[in-house]
Amino acid sequence: MGTFEVNKTYREINDRIASGRAVVVTAEEMIDIVENDGPVKAAQRVDVVTTGTFAPMCSSGAFINFGHAQPTIKASKTWFNGVPAYGGLAAVDCYIGATEPTEEDPLNKVYPGNFNYGGGHVIEDLVAGKTVHMRSEGYGTTCYPNRFFEKDLTLADLPQALLCNPRNGYQNYNCAINTTKKTIYTYMGTLKPRMGNANYCSAGALSPLMNDPCYRTIGLGTRIFLGGGVGYVTWWGTQHKPQAPRTEQGVPTTPAGTLFVMGDMKQMKPEWLRGASMRGYGCTLSLGLGIPIPILNEEMARFTGVKDSDIFTQVVDYAMDYPNGVSRSYGQVSYEELKSGSITVEGKVIPTVPLSSMVRAREVAFILKEWIERGKFFLGEPQFLLPGPS
Amino acid sequence: MQSKILILRFPAEASQKPLVCNLARSFELTFNILHAQILPRKEGLMVLELSGTRENFRKGLAYLESEGIDVQNAGQEITRDESRCTHCGACTAVCPTAALYVHRPDMAVVFDQEKCSVCELCVPTCPTRAMCVTATKTEKFFE
């Protein structure tokens, strides 16, 4: 890091937000600004760049405290609408994970399984205000004698419900193909034989971590858009890998940084938390997440000016290589190519299929922009930054 | 010219008749059989793309009806619940007729019912279950 021509602090930007003078643009709008004016002028003019993504994020879930029953219970096993939650915590605390299917789900017994309902759907139903059936079992103690407890409840009845996702917002992800002769069903969607399609899952130039590729502004305490409410980055996510290979501009070319995020479910909205079913793979949660990037200096302006043509990923075979832990790339492609509708791999033109919604990602960035412009949302200055590339 | 994808349901007694051949010869209609099946009780099910002049199309349909065939418009059998669709694009991997496609540059997922062959592959593929097989409305179709 050198010295910069433009130097702004979080406090200065927040003061501008408070007075309604902050200049906020989305990451897509920032591309032209940086291209036309250069990073220094862009940094002088723009205070915050908003990002967004909306995609299935399997490492998601919620801590739920459901309040005490009478007589009291140490709920060692709990189900919500038949979906098991982990109960190895204090008496009436549990954690429901997004990928947990209902206990009666036939899974892949008839392949490919449909996985119609799971933890992600419970979270969506709760946030939508729907009634959810809860059932708990305990083994009985002197202090918690109850062995069975069930009730219908809504999110409003819960003392606490905290979305707590150990890995969200993956900075880049593989583009998946299938080189075999049979269709396969993966967490990257349906992949037709003989490289019939190539599936990818990133918002590219709108994606949060692509706009701060070296984590210069994101860390514990970064305030974010999470599931339609306000949440926080609380740690680096599991599998956070800052040492991933990068382009000259610092953008990783393989999956790299990840985020650990939390937020109060009671503020969230069901359109931004969607239970999802990936055929043959399982249940998950599609989630809207957006991060405001403070333009502290011209370096941040340059980072947020990133275009789809600057961002690359690897084409990976999900039939033979990925399941066997073989690290092999069938080629590097840009998000500009991926979004164009086809890529060329080993001389073959393959139609591309997105799994990450650009329409929703753009909406997240616009909502966040509006919140900031209206003075409803202020930047959270991180206590420490995510571990970055050395 | 009119071109529609139709679902024909043949009662057991009609499944032996060369109805599709007659459609082509008597009414100059072009057909493309997308799916055909004889069910265990000998009733038949066929998904047919039928094209011809508006007049011949109407006559052909009247002929099928007179033979006791239940004709439904396939284009109305799959619907999208707009409130559930997140425009992710997963469905476009499996749609064989490109009825589901990504509109560029905004990357919205469009569902063109006219092109839908009712293969139903999108139904279990859609992660949020936005694609539904719904009861066909045939009244307007035969007017």
PDB file of C-alpha atoms in Angstrom, chain A residues 89-377:
ATOM      1  CA  LEU A  89     -26.524 -26.609  22.948  1.00  0.00           C
ATOM      2  CA  ALA A  90     -28.267 -25.158  26.009  1.00  0.00           C
ATOM      3  CA  ALA A  91     -31.790 -26.333  26.839  1.00  0.00           C
ATOM      4  CA  VAL A  92     -33.921 -24.568  24.226  1.00  0.00           C
ATOM      5  CA  ASP A  93     -31.291 -23.402  21.744  1.00  0.00           C
ATOM      6  CA  CYS A  94     -30.753 -25.163  18.448  1.00  0.00           C
ATOM      7  CA  TYR A  95     -29.200 -24.644  15.029  1.00  0.00           C
ATOM      8  CA  ILE A  96     -31.062 -25.471  11.858  1.00  0.00           C
ATOM      9  CA  GLY A  97     -28.882 -25.889   8.792  1.00  0.00           C
ATOM     10  CA  ALA A  98     -30.013 -24.959   5.282  1.00  0.00           C
ATOM     11  CA  THR A  99     -29.154 -28.309   3.685  1.00  0.00           C
ATOM     12  CA  GLU A 100     -30.892 -30.548   6.249  1.00  0.00           C
ATOM     13  CA  PRO A 101     -33.751 -32.374   4.498  1.00  0.00           C
ATOM     14  CA  THR A 102     -36.930 -33.515   6.269  1.00  0.00           C
ATOM     15  CA  GLU A 103     -36.377 -36.746   8.149  1.00  0.00           C
ATOM     16  CA  GLU A 104     -38.847 -38.580   5.878  1.00  0.00           C
ATOM     17  CA  ASP A 105     -37.201 -37.383   2.660  1.00  0.00           C
ATOM     18  CA  PRO A 106     -36.456 -40.306   0.310  1.00  0.00           C
ATOM     19  CA  LEU A 107     -33.152 -38.550  -0.515  1.00  0.00           C
ATOM     20  CA  ASN A 108     -31.544 -40.170  -3.561  1.00  0.00           C
ATOM     21  CA  LYS A 109     -33.243 -43.559  -3.144  1.00  0.00           C
ATOM     22  CA  VAL A 110     -34.990 -42.835  -6.426  1.00  0.00           C
ATOM     23  CA  TYR A 111     -32.269 -40.999  -8.278  1.00  0.00           C
ATOM     24  CA  PRO A 112     -32.217 -38.066  -8.772  1.00  0.00           C
ATOM     25  CA  GLY A 113     -34.017 -37.094  -5.586  1.00  0.00           C
ATOM     26  CA  ASN A 114     -36.176 -33.983  -5.510  1.00  0.00           C
ATOM     27  CA  PHE A 115     -35.394 -32.721  -1.987  1.00  0.00           C
ATOM     28  CA  ASN A 116     -38.553 -30.685  -1.793  1.00  0.00           C
ATOM     29  CA  TYR A 117     -38.251 -29.377   1.746  1.00  0.00           C
ATOM     30  CA  GLY A 118     -35.384 -28.717   4.121  1.00  0.00           C
ATOM     31  CA  GLY A 119     -33.789 -26.302   6.554  1.00  0.00           C
ATOM     32  CA  GLY A 120     -33.658 -23.492   3.991  1.00  0.00           C
ATOM     33  CA  HIS A 121     -37.403 -23.837   3.472  1.00  0.00           C
ATOM     34  CA  VAL A 122     -38.000 -23.696   7.251  1.00  0.00           C
ATOM     35  CA  ILE A 123     -36.031 -20.435   7.353  1.00  0.00           C
ATOM     36  CA  GLU A 124     -38.030 -19.050   4.407  1.00  0.00           C
ATOM     37  CA  ASP A 125     -41.342 -20.086   6.025  1.00  0.00           C
ATOM     38  CA  LEU A 126     -40.403 -18.513   9.354  1.00  0.00           C
ATOM     39  CA  VAL A 127     -39.355 -15.246   7.702  1.00  0.00           C
ATOM     40  CA  ALA A 128     -42.574 -15.266   5.638  1.00  0.00           C
ATOM     41  CA  GLY A 129     -44.540 -15.358   8.923  1.00  0.00           C
ATOM     42  CA  LYS A 130     -45.887 -18.843   8.292  1.00  0.00           C
ATOM     43  CA  THR A 131     -46.768 -21.227  11.111  1.00  0.00           C
ATOM     44  CA  VAL A 132     -44.135 -23.902  11.624  1.00  0.00           C
ATOM     45  CA  HIS A 133     -44.624 -27.061  13.668  1.00  0.00           C
ATOM     46  CA  MET A 134     -41.906 -27.582  16.275  1.00  0.00           C
ATOM     47  CA  ARG A 135     -41.303 -30.845  18.111  1.00  0.00           C
ATOM     48  CA  SER A 136     -38.632 -31.532  20.746  1.00  0.00           C
ATOM     49  CA  GLU A 137     -37.445 -34.546  22.681  1.00  0.00           C
ATOM     50  CA  GLY A 138     -35.411 -34.543  25.887  1.00  0.00           C
ATOM     51  CA  TYR A 139     -34.037 -37.352  28.000  1.00  0.00           C
ATOM     52  CA  GLY A 140     -35.292 -35.842  31.253  1.00  0.00           C
ATOM     53  CA  THR A 141     -33.228 -34.358  34.093  1.00  0.00           C
ATOM     54  CA  THR A 142     -34.138 -33.014  37.515  1.00  0.00           C
ATOM     55  CA  CYS A 143     -33.880 -29.453  36.251  1.00  0.00           C
ATOM     56  CA  TYR A 144     -35.419 -30.256  32.832  1.00  0.00           C
ATOM     57  CA  PRO A 145     -37.905 -33.077  33.477  1.00  0.00           C
ATOM     58  CA  ASN A 146     -39.967 -32.759  30.268  1.00  0.00           C
ATOM     59  CA  ARG A 147     -39.290 -35.424  27.655  1.00  0.00           C
ATOM     60  CA  PHE A 148     -41.533 -34.265  24.839  1.00  0.00           C
ATOM     61  CA  PHE A 149     -42.806 -30.906  23.728  1.00  0.00           C
ATOM     62  CA  GLU A 150     -44.494 -29.723  20.558  1.00  0.00           C
ATOM     63  CA  LYS A 151     -46.162 -26.551  19.390  1.00  0.00           C
ATOM     64  CA  ASP A 152     -47.085 -24.527  16.331  1.00  0.00           C
ATOM     65  CA  LEU A 153     -45.156 -21.308  16.232  1.00  0.00           C
ATOM     66  CA  THR A 154     -44.268 -18.337  14.061  1.00  0.00           C
ATOM     67  CA  LEU A 155     -41.142 -16.204  13.934  1.00  0.00           C
ATOM     68  CA  ALA A 156     -42.873 -13.638  16.178  1.00  0.00           C
ATOM     69  CA  ASP A 157     -43.223 -16.299  18.924  1.00  0.00           C
ATOM     70  CA  LEU A 158     -39.494 -17.014  18.999  1.00  0.00           C
ATOM     71  CA  PRO A 159     -37.443 -15.079  21.566  1.00  0.00           C
ATOM     72  CA  GLN A 160     -34.434 -15.115  19.206  1.00  0.00           C
ATOM     73  CA  ALA A 161     -33.800 -16.231  15.641  1.00  0.00           C
ATOM     74  CA  LEU A 162     -30.379 -15.412  14.267  1.00  0.00           C
ATOM     75  CA  LEU A 163     -29.275 -16.180  10.744  1.00  0.00           C
ATOM     76  CA  CYS A 164     -25.682 -17.358  11.142  1.00  0.00           C
ATOM     77  CA  ASN A 165     -23.934 -18.438   7.984  1.00  0.00           C
ATOM     78  CA  PRO A 166     -20.388 -19.752   8.264  1.00  0.00           C
ATOM     79  CA  ARG A 167     -19.657 -19.455   4.548  1.00  0.00           C
ATOM     80  CA  ASN A 168     -21.400 -17.048   2.204  1.00  0.00           C
ATOM     81  CA  GLY A 169     -20.553 -14.817  -0.710  1.00  0.00           C
ATOM     82  CA  TYR A 170     -17.833 -17.019  -2.204  1.00  0.00           C
ATOM     83  CA  GLN A 171     -15.359 -14.882  -4.087  1.00  0.00           C
ATOM     84  CA  ASN A 172     -15.459 -16.634  -7.438  1.00  0.00           C
ATOM     85  CA  TYR A 173     -16.600 -20.178  -8.110  1.00  0.00           C
ATOM     86  CA  ASN A 174     -15.933 -22.996 -10.554  1.00  0.00           C
ATOM     87  CA  CYS A 175     -17.697 -23.280 -13.880  1.00  0.00           C
ATOM     88  CA  ALA A 176     -19.005 -26.866 -13.964  1.00  0.00           C
ATOM     89  CA  ILE A 177     -19.124 -29.254 -16.920  1.00  0.00           C
ATOM     90  CA  ASN A 178     -19.760 -32.985 -17.363  1.00  0.00           C
ATOM     91  CA  THR A 179     -17.364 -34.880 -19.627  1.00  0.00           C
ATOM     92  CA  THR A 180     -19.090 -38.272 -19.300  1.00  0.00           C
ATOM     93  CA  LYS A 181     -21.851 -39.815 -21.406  1.00  0.00           C
ATOM     94  CA  LYS A 182     -24.586 -39.566 -18.750  1.00  0.00           C
ATOM     95  CA  THR A 183     -26.431 -36.588 -17.326  1.00  0.00           C
ATOM     96  CA  ILE A 184     -25.334 -35.793 -13.780  1.00  0.00           C
ATOM     97  CA  TYR A 185     -27.174 -33.912 -11.049  1.00  0.00           C
ATOM     98  CA  THR A 186     -24.931 -31.793  -8.844  1.00  0.00           C
ATOM     99  CA  TYR A 187     -24.995 -28.836  -6.486  1.00  0.00           C
ATOM    100  CA  MET A 188     -23.995 -26.913  -9.605  1.00  0.00           C
ATOM    101  CA  GLY A 189     -27.286 -27.944 -11.231  1.00  0.00           C
ATOM    102  CA  THR A 190     -28.033 -30.438 -13.964  1.00  0.00           C
ATOM    103  CA  LEU A 191     -25.053 -31.091 -16.231  1.00  0.00           C
ATOM    104  CA  LYS A 192     -25.774 -32.717 -19.559  1.00  0.00           C
ATOM    105  CA  PRO A 193     -23.386 -35.310 -21.000  1.00  0.00           C
ATOM    106  CA  ARG A 194     -20.477 -34.588 -23.359  1.00  0.00           C
ATOM    107  CA  MET A 195     -20.120 -31.040 -22.056  1.00  0.00           C
ATOM    108  CA  GLY A 196     -23.743 -30.275 -22.980  1.00  0.00           C
ATOM    109  CA  ASN A 197     -23.798 -27.214 -20.745  1.00  0.00           C
ATOM    110  CA  ALA A 198     -21.493 -25.227 -18.475  1.00  0.00           C
ATOM    111  CA  ASN A 199     -22.978 -23.950 -15.205  1.00  0.00           C
ATOM    112  CA  TYR A 200     -21.507 -21.075 -13.221  1.00  0.00           C
ATOM    113  CA  CYS A 201     -22.494 -19.301 -10.036  1.00  0.00           C
ATOM    114  CA  SER A 202     -21.240 -15.790  -9.395  1.00  0.00           C
ATOM    115  CA  ALA A 203     -22.618 -12.315  -9.924  1.00  0.00           C
ATOM    116  CA  GLY A 204     -19.243 -11.403 -11.468  1.00  0.00           C
ATOM    117  CA  ALA A 205     -18.683  -7.659 -11.489  1.00  0.00           C
ATOM    118  CA  LEU A 206     -21.564  -7.101  -9.025  1.00  0.00           C
ATOM    119  CA  SER A 207     -20.363  -9.730  -6.561  1.00  0.00           C
ATOM    120  CA  PRO A 208     -19.337  -8.280  -3.159  1.00  0.00           C
ATOM    121  CA  LEU A 209     -15.848  -9.768  -2.780  1.00  0.00           C
ATOM    122  CA  MET A 210     -14.985  -9.138  -6.444  1.00  0.00           C
ATOM    123  CA  ASN A 211     -15.214  -5.420  -5.680  1.00  0.00           C
ATOM    124  CA  ASP A 212     -12.817  -5.594  -2.751  1.00  0.00           C
ATOM    125  CA  PRO A 213     -10.695  -8.472  -3.979  1.00  0.00           C
ATOM    126  CA  CYS A 214      -7.904  -8.081  -1.412  1.00  0.00           C
ATOM    127  CA  TYR A 215     -10.265  -7.367   1.537  1.00  0.00           C
ATOM    128  CA  ARG A 216      -9.052  -3.799   2.189  1.00  0.00           C
ATOM    129  CA  THR A 217     -12.412  -2.694   3.655  1.00  0.00           C
ATOM    130  CA  ILE A 218     -14.235  -5.869   4.727  1.00  0.00           C
ATOM    131  CA  GLY A 219     -13.861  -7.444   8.157  1.00  0.00           C
ATOM    132  CA  LEU A 220     -15.522  -7.963  11.523  1.00  0.00           C
ATOM    133  CA  GLY A 221     -18.211  -5.333  11.851  1.00  0.00           C
ATOM    134  CA  THR A 222     -18.808  -4.562   8.172  1.00  0.00           C
ATOM    135  CA  ARG A 223     -22.530  -3.780   7.991  1.00  0.00           C
ATOM    136  CA  ILE A 224     -24.273  -5.538   5.099  1.00  0.00           C
ATOM    137  CA  PHE A 225     -27.567  -6.303   3.395  1.00  0.00           C
ATOM    138  CA  LEU A 226     -28.489  -9.816   4.491  1.00  0.00           C
ATOM    139  CA  GLY A 227     -31.733 -11.509   3.521  1.00  0.00           C
ATOM    140  CA  GLY A 228     -33.545  -8.191   3.150  1.00  0.00           C
ATOM    141  CA  GLY A 229     -32.427  -6.949   6.577  1.00  0.00           C
ATOM    142  CA  VAL A 230     -29.259  -5.525   8.052  1.00  0.00           C
ATOM    143  CA  GLY A 231     -26.549  -7.981   9.009  1.00  0.00           C
ATOM    144  CA  TYR A 232     -22.846  -8.035   9.709  1.00  0.00           C
ATOM    145  CA  VAL A 233     -19.690  -9.734   8.580  1.00  0.00           C
ATOM    146  CA  THR A 234     -18.447 -11.321  11.804  1.00  0.00           C
ATOM    147  CA  TRP A 235     -15.441 -13.332  10.676  1.00  0.00           C
ATOM    148  CA  TRP A 236     -13.822 -14.737   7.562  1.00  0.00           C
ATOM    149  CA  GLY A 237     -15.871 -17.646   6.282  1.00  0.00           C
ATOM    150  CA  THR A 238     -14.867 -21.284   6.387  1.00  0.00           C
ATOM    151  CA  GLN A 239     -12.551 -22.265   3.504  1.00  0.00           C
ATOM    152  CA  HIS A 240     -11.475 -18.600   3.191  1.00  0.00           C
ATOM    153  CA  LYS A 241      -8.424 -18.884   0.966  1.00  0.00           C
ATOM    154  CA  PRO A 242      -6.695 -15.546   0.399  1.00  0.00           C
ATOM    155  CA  GLN A 243      -3.666 -17.254  -1.212  1.00  0.00           C
ATOM    156  CA  ALA A 244      -5.654 -18.305  -4.299  1.00  0.00           C
ATOM    157  CA  PRO A 245      -4.027 -17.356  -7.630  1.00  0.00           C
ATOM    158  CA  ARG A 246      -4.918 -13.842  -8.763  1.00  0.00           C
ATOM    159  CA  THR A 247      -4.792 -11.610 -11.813  1.00  0.00           C
ATOM    160  CA  GLU A 248      -2.557  -8.525 -11.814  1.00  0.00           C
ATOM    161  CA  GLN A 249      -5.540  -6.529 -10.577  1.00  0.00           C
ATOM    162  CA  GLY A 250      -5.812  -8.789  -7.519  1.00  0.00           C
ATOM    163  CA  VAL A 251      -8.909 -10.670  -8.663  1.00  0.00           C
ATOM    164  CA  PRO A 252      -8.725 -14.393  -7.796  1.00  0.00           C
ATOM    165  CA  THR A 253      -9.079 -16.865 -10.670  1.00  0.00           C
ATOM    166  CA  THR A 254     -10.276 -19.750  -8.486  1.00  0.00           C
ATOM    167  CA  PRO A 255     -12.621 -19.828  -5.442  1.00  0.00           C
ATOM    168  CA  ALA A 256     -10.931 -17.622  -2.808  1.00  0.00           C
ATOM    169  CA  GLY A 257     -12.360 -15.438  -0.034  1.00  0.00           C
ATOM    170  CA  THR A 258     -15.530 -16.241   1.907  1.00  0.00           C
ATOM    171  CA  LEU A 259     -17.613 -14.477   4.559  1.00  0.00           C
ATOM    172  CA  PHE A 260     -19.035 -15.470   7.924  1.00  0.00           C
ATOM    173  CA  VAL A 261     -22.195 -13.393   8.298  1.00  0.00           C
ATOM    174  CA  MET A 262     -24.972 -12.946  10.851  1.00  0.00           C
ATOM    175  CA  GLY A 263     -28.230 -11.081  11.071  1.00  0.00           C
ATOM    176  CA  ASP A 264     -31.509 -10.904  12.945  1.00  0.00           C
ATOM    177  CA  MET A 265     -34.069 -12.996  11.064  1.00  0.00           C
ATOM    178  CA  LYS A 266     -36.902 -10.871  12.427  1.00  0.00           C
ATOM    179  CA  GLN A 267     -35.864  -8.000  10.136  1.00  0.00           C
ATOM    180  CA  MET A 268     -35.562 -10.163   7.042  1.00  0.00           C
ATOM    181  CA  LYS A 269     -37.901 -10.666   4.098  1.00  0.00           C
ATOM    182  CA  PRO A 270     -38.885 -13.946   2.411  1.00  0.00           C
ATOM    183  CA  GLU A 271     -38.058 -12.756  -1.111  1.00  0.00           C
ATOM    184  CA  TRP A 272     -34.403 -12.598  -0.059  1.00  0.00           C
ATOM    185  CA  LEU A 273     -34.285 -15.977   1.691  1.00  0.00           C
ATOM    186  CA  ARG A 274     -35.537 -18.751  -0.517  1.00  0.00           C
ATOM    187  CA  GLY A 275     -35.531 -22.441   0.305  1.00  0.00           C
ATOM    188  CA  ALA A 276     -34.058 -24.181  -2.731  1.00  0.00           C
ATOM    189  CA  SER A 277     -33.890 -27.768  -3.998  1.00  0.00           C
ATOM    190  CA  MET A 278     -31.040 -28.895  -6.217  1.00  0.00           C
ATOM    191  CA  ARG A 279     -32.154 -32.065  -7.952  1.00  0.00           C
ATOM    192  CA  GLY A 280     -30.060 -35.088  -6.983  1.00  0.00           C
ATOM    193  CA  TYR A 281     -27.985 -33.028  -4.529  1.00  0.00           C
ATOM    194  CA  GLY A 282     -30.182 -31.706  -1.763  1.00  0.00           C
ATOM    195  CA  CYS A 283     -31.789 -28.721  -0.126  1.00  0.00           C
ATOM    196  CA  THR A 284     -30.188 -25.354   0.314  1.00  0.00           C
ATOM    197  CA  LEU A 285     -30.962 -21.685   0.803  1.00  0.00           C
ATOM    198  CA  SER A 286     -30.825 -19.015  -1.883  1.00  0.00           C
ATOM    199  CA  LEU A 287     -29.842 -15.802  -0.249  1.00  0.00           C
ATOM    200  CA  GLY A 288     -29.553 -12.132  -1.071  1.00  0.00           C
ATOM    201  CA  LEU A 289     -26.385 -10.504   0.237  1.00  0.00           C
ATOM    202  CA  GLY A 290     -24.929  -7.079  -0.475  1.00  0.00           C
ATOM    203  CA  ILE A 291     -21.926  -5.189   0.819  1.00  0.00           C
ATOM    204  CA  PRO A 292     -21.276  -1.457   0.580  1.00  0.00           C
ATOM    205  CA  ILE A 293     -17.685  -0.762  -0.394  1.00  0.00           C
ATOM    206  CA  PRO A 294     -16.354   2.563   0.932  1.00  0.00           C
ATOM    207  CA  ILE A 295     -14.288   4.413  -1.656  1.00  0.00           C
ATOM    208  CA  LEU A 296     -11.554   5.412   0.778  1.00  0.00           C
ATOM    209  CA  ASN A 297      -9.032   6.109  -1.973  1.00  0.00           C
ATOM    210  CA  GLU A 298      -8.336   5.678  -5.682  1.00  0.00           C
ATOM    211  CA  GLU A 299      -7.260   2.075  -5.130  1.00  0.00           C
ATOM    212  CA  MET A 300     -10.783   1.191  -3.952  1.00  0.00           C
ATOM    213  CA  ALA A 301     -12.198   3.081  -6.951  1.00  0.00           C
ATOM    214  CA  ARG A 302     -10.013   1.013  -9.247  1.00  0.00           C
ATOM    215  CA  PHE A 303     -11.049  -2.232  -7.502  1.00  0.00           C
ATOM    216  CA  THR A 304     -14.759  -1.414  -7.713  1.00  0.00           C
ATOM    217  CA  GLY A 305     -14.412  -0.518 -11.388  1.00  0.00           C
ATOM    218  CA  VAL A 306     -13.871  -4.231 -12.086  1.00  0.00           C
ATOM    219  CA  LYS A 307     -15.644  -5.578 -15.192  1.00  0.00           C
ATOM    220  CA  ASP A 308     -16.844  -9.064 -16.113  1.00  0.00           C
ATOM    221  CA  SER A 309     -14.036  -9.211 -18.683  1.00  0.00           C
ATOM    222  CA  ASP A 310     -11.481  -8.768 -15.844  1.00  0.00           C
ATOM    223  CA  ILE A 311     -12.829 -11.702 -13.826  1.00  0.00           C
ATOM    224  CA  PHE A 312     -11.892 -15.272 -14.712  1.00  0.00           C
ATOM    225  CA  THR A 313     -12.724 -18.717 -13.432  1.00  0.00           C
ATOM    226  CA  GLN A 314     -11.804 -22.317 -14.167  1.00  0.00           C
ATOM    227  CA  VAL A 315     -13.871 -24.861 -16.072  1.00  0.00           C
ATOM    228  CA  VAL A 316     -14.045 -27.991 -13.911  1.00  0.00           C
ATOM    229  CA  ASP A 317     -15.425 -31.443 -14.696  1.00  0.00           C
ATOM    230  CA  TYR A 318     -17.984 -32.400 -12.040  1.00  0.00           C
ATOM    231  CA  ALA A 319     -18.415 -35.998 -13.199  1.00  0.00           C
ATOM    232  CA  MET A 320     -14.886 -37.383 -12.893  1.00  0.00           C
ATOM    233  CA  ASP A 321     -12.493 -34.773 -11.514  1.00  0.00           C
ATOM    234  CA  TYR A 322     -14.366 -32.911  -8.790  1.00  0.00           C
ATOM    235  CA  PRO A 323     -15.789 -35.984  -7.012  1.00  0.00           C
ATOM    236  CA  ASN A 324     -12.351 -37.605  -7.006  1.00  0.00           C
ATOM    237  CA  GLY A 325     -10.596 -34.529  -5.708  1.00  0.00           C
ATOM    238  CA  VAL A 326      -8.653 -34.117  -8.936  1.00  0.00           C
ATOM    239  CA  SER A 327      -7.639 -30.496  -9.453  1.00  0.00           C
ATOM    240  CA  ARG A 328      -7.762 -29.951 -13.194  1.00  0.00           C
ATOM    241  CA  SER A 329      -8.990 -27.038 -15.261  1.00  0.00           C
ATOM    242  CA  TYR A 330     -10.435 -27.465 -18.731  1.00  0.00           C
ATOM    243  CA  GLY A 331      -9.617 -23.832 -19.319  1.00  0.00           C
ATOM    244  CA  GLN A 332      -9.965 -20.355 -17.942  1.00  0.00           C
ATOM    245  CA  VAL A 333     -12.997 -18.296 -18.990  1.00  0.00           C
ATOM    246  CA  SER A 334     -14.104 -14.757 -18.179  1.00  0.00           C
ATOM    247  CA  TYR A 335     -17.485 -13.812 -16.738  1.00  0.00           C
ATOM    248  CA  GLU A 336     -18.025 -11.728 -19.857  1.00  0.00           C
ATOM    249  CA  GLU A 337     -17.832 -14.962 -21.890  1.00  0.00           C
ATOM    250  CA  LEU A 338     -19.945 -16.876 -19.362  1.00  0.00           C
ATOM    251  CA  LYS A 339     -22.655 -14.218 -19.405  1.00  0.00           C
ATOM    252  CA  SER A 340     -22.614 -14.063 -23.217  1.00  0.00           C
ATOM    253  CA  GLY A 341     -24.360 -17.448 -23.335  1.00  0.00           C
ATOM    254  CA  SER A 342     -21.600 -19.746 -24.524  1.00  0.00           C
ATOM    255  CA  ILE A 343     -17.971 -20.636 -23.942  1.00  0.00           C
ATOM    256  CA  THR A 344     -15.545 -22.724 -25.964  1.00  0.00           C
ATOM    257  CA  VAL A 345     -13.915 -25.687 -24.244  1.00  0.00           C
ATOM    258  CA  GLU A 346     -11.550 -27.985 -26.129  1.00  0.00           C
ATOM    259  CA  GLY A 347     -12.885 -26.574 -29.386  1.00  0.00           C
ATOM    260  CA  LYS A 348     -16.512 -27.215 -28.517  1.00  0.00           C
ATOM    261  CA  VAL A 349     -19.019 -24.367 -28.084  1.00  0.00           C
ATOM    262  CA  ILE A 350     -20.981 -24.991 -24.904  1.00  0.00           C
ATOM    263  CA  PRO A 351     -24.088 -23.110 -23.779  1.00  0.00           C
ATOM    264  CA  THR A 352     -23.622 -21.504 -20.352  1.00  0.00           C
ATOM    265  CA  VAL A 353     -26.162 -21.630 -17.553  1.00  0.00           C
ATOM    266  CA  PRO A 354     -26.144 -19.216 -14.613  1.00  0.00           C
ATOM    267  CA  LEU A 355     -27.214 -20.320 -11.131  1.00  0.00           C
ATOM    268  CA  SER A 356     -26.708 -16.910  -9.543  1.00  0.00           C
ATOM    269  CA  SER A 357     -29.472 -14.402 -10.267  1.00  0.00           C
ATOM    270  CA  MET A 358     -28.189 -11.191 -11.837  1.00  0.00           C
ATOM    271  CA  VAL A 359     -31.685  -9.691 -11.697  1.00  0.00           C
ATOM    272  CA  ARG A 360     -31.835 -10.157  -7.934  1.00  0.00           C
ATOM    273  CA  ALA A 361     -28.179  -9.218  -7.405  1.00  0.00           C
ATOM    274  CA  ARG A 362     -28.834  -5.899  -9.138  1.00  0.00           C
ATOM    275  CA  GLU A 363     -31.914  -5.358  -6.961  1.00  0.00           C
ATOM    276  CA  VAL A 364     -29.844  -5.957  -3.801  1.00  0.00           C
ATOM    277  CA  ALA A 365     -27.282  -3.373  -4.946  1.00  0.00           C
ATOM    278  CA  PHE A 366     -30.064  -0.871  -5.716  1.00  0.00           C
ATOM    279  CA  ILE A 367     -31.828  -1.395  -2.372  1.00  0.00           C
ATOM    280  CA  LEU A 368     -28.573  -0.955  -0.508  1.00  0.00           C
ATOM    281  CA  LYS A 369     -27.849   2.182  -2.526  1.00  0.00           C
ATOM    282  CA  GLU A 370     -31.274   3.566  -1.650  1.00  0.00           C
ATOM    283  CA  TRP A 371     -30.864   2.774   2.051  1.00  0.00           C
ATOM    284  CA  ILE A 372     -27.567   4.662   2.121  1.00  0.00           C
ATOM    285  CA  GLU A 373     -28.855   7.600   0.065  1.00  0.00           C
ATOM    286  CA  ARG A 374     -31.793   7.973   2.418  1.00  0.00           C
ATOM    287  CA  GLY A 375     -29.526   7.961   5.449  1.00  0.00           C
ATOM    288  CA  LYS A 376     -31.012   4.705   6.757  1.00  0.00           C
ATOM    289  CA  PHE A 377     -27.823   2.705   6.532  1.00  0.00           C
TER     290      PHE A 377
END
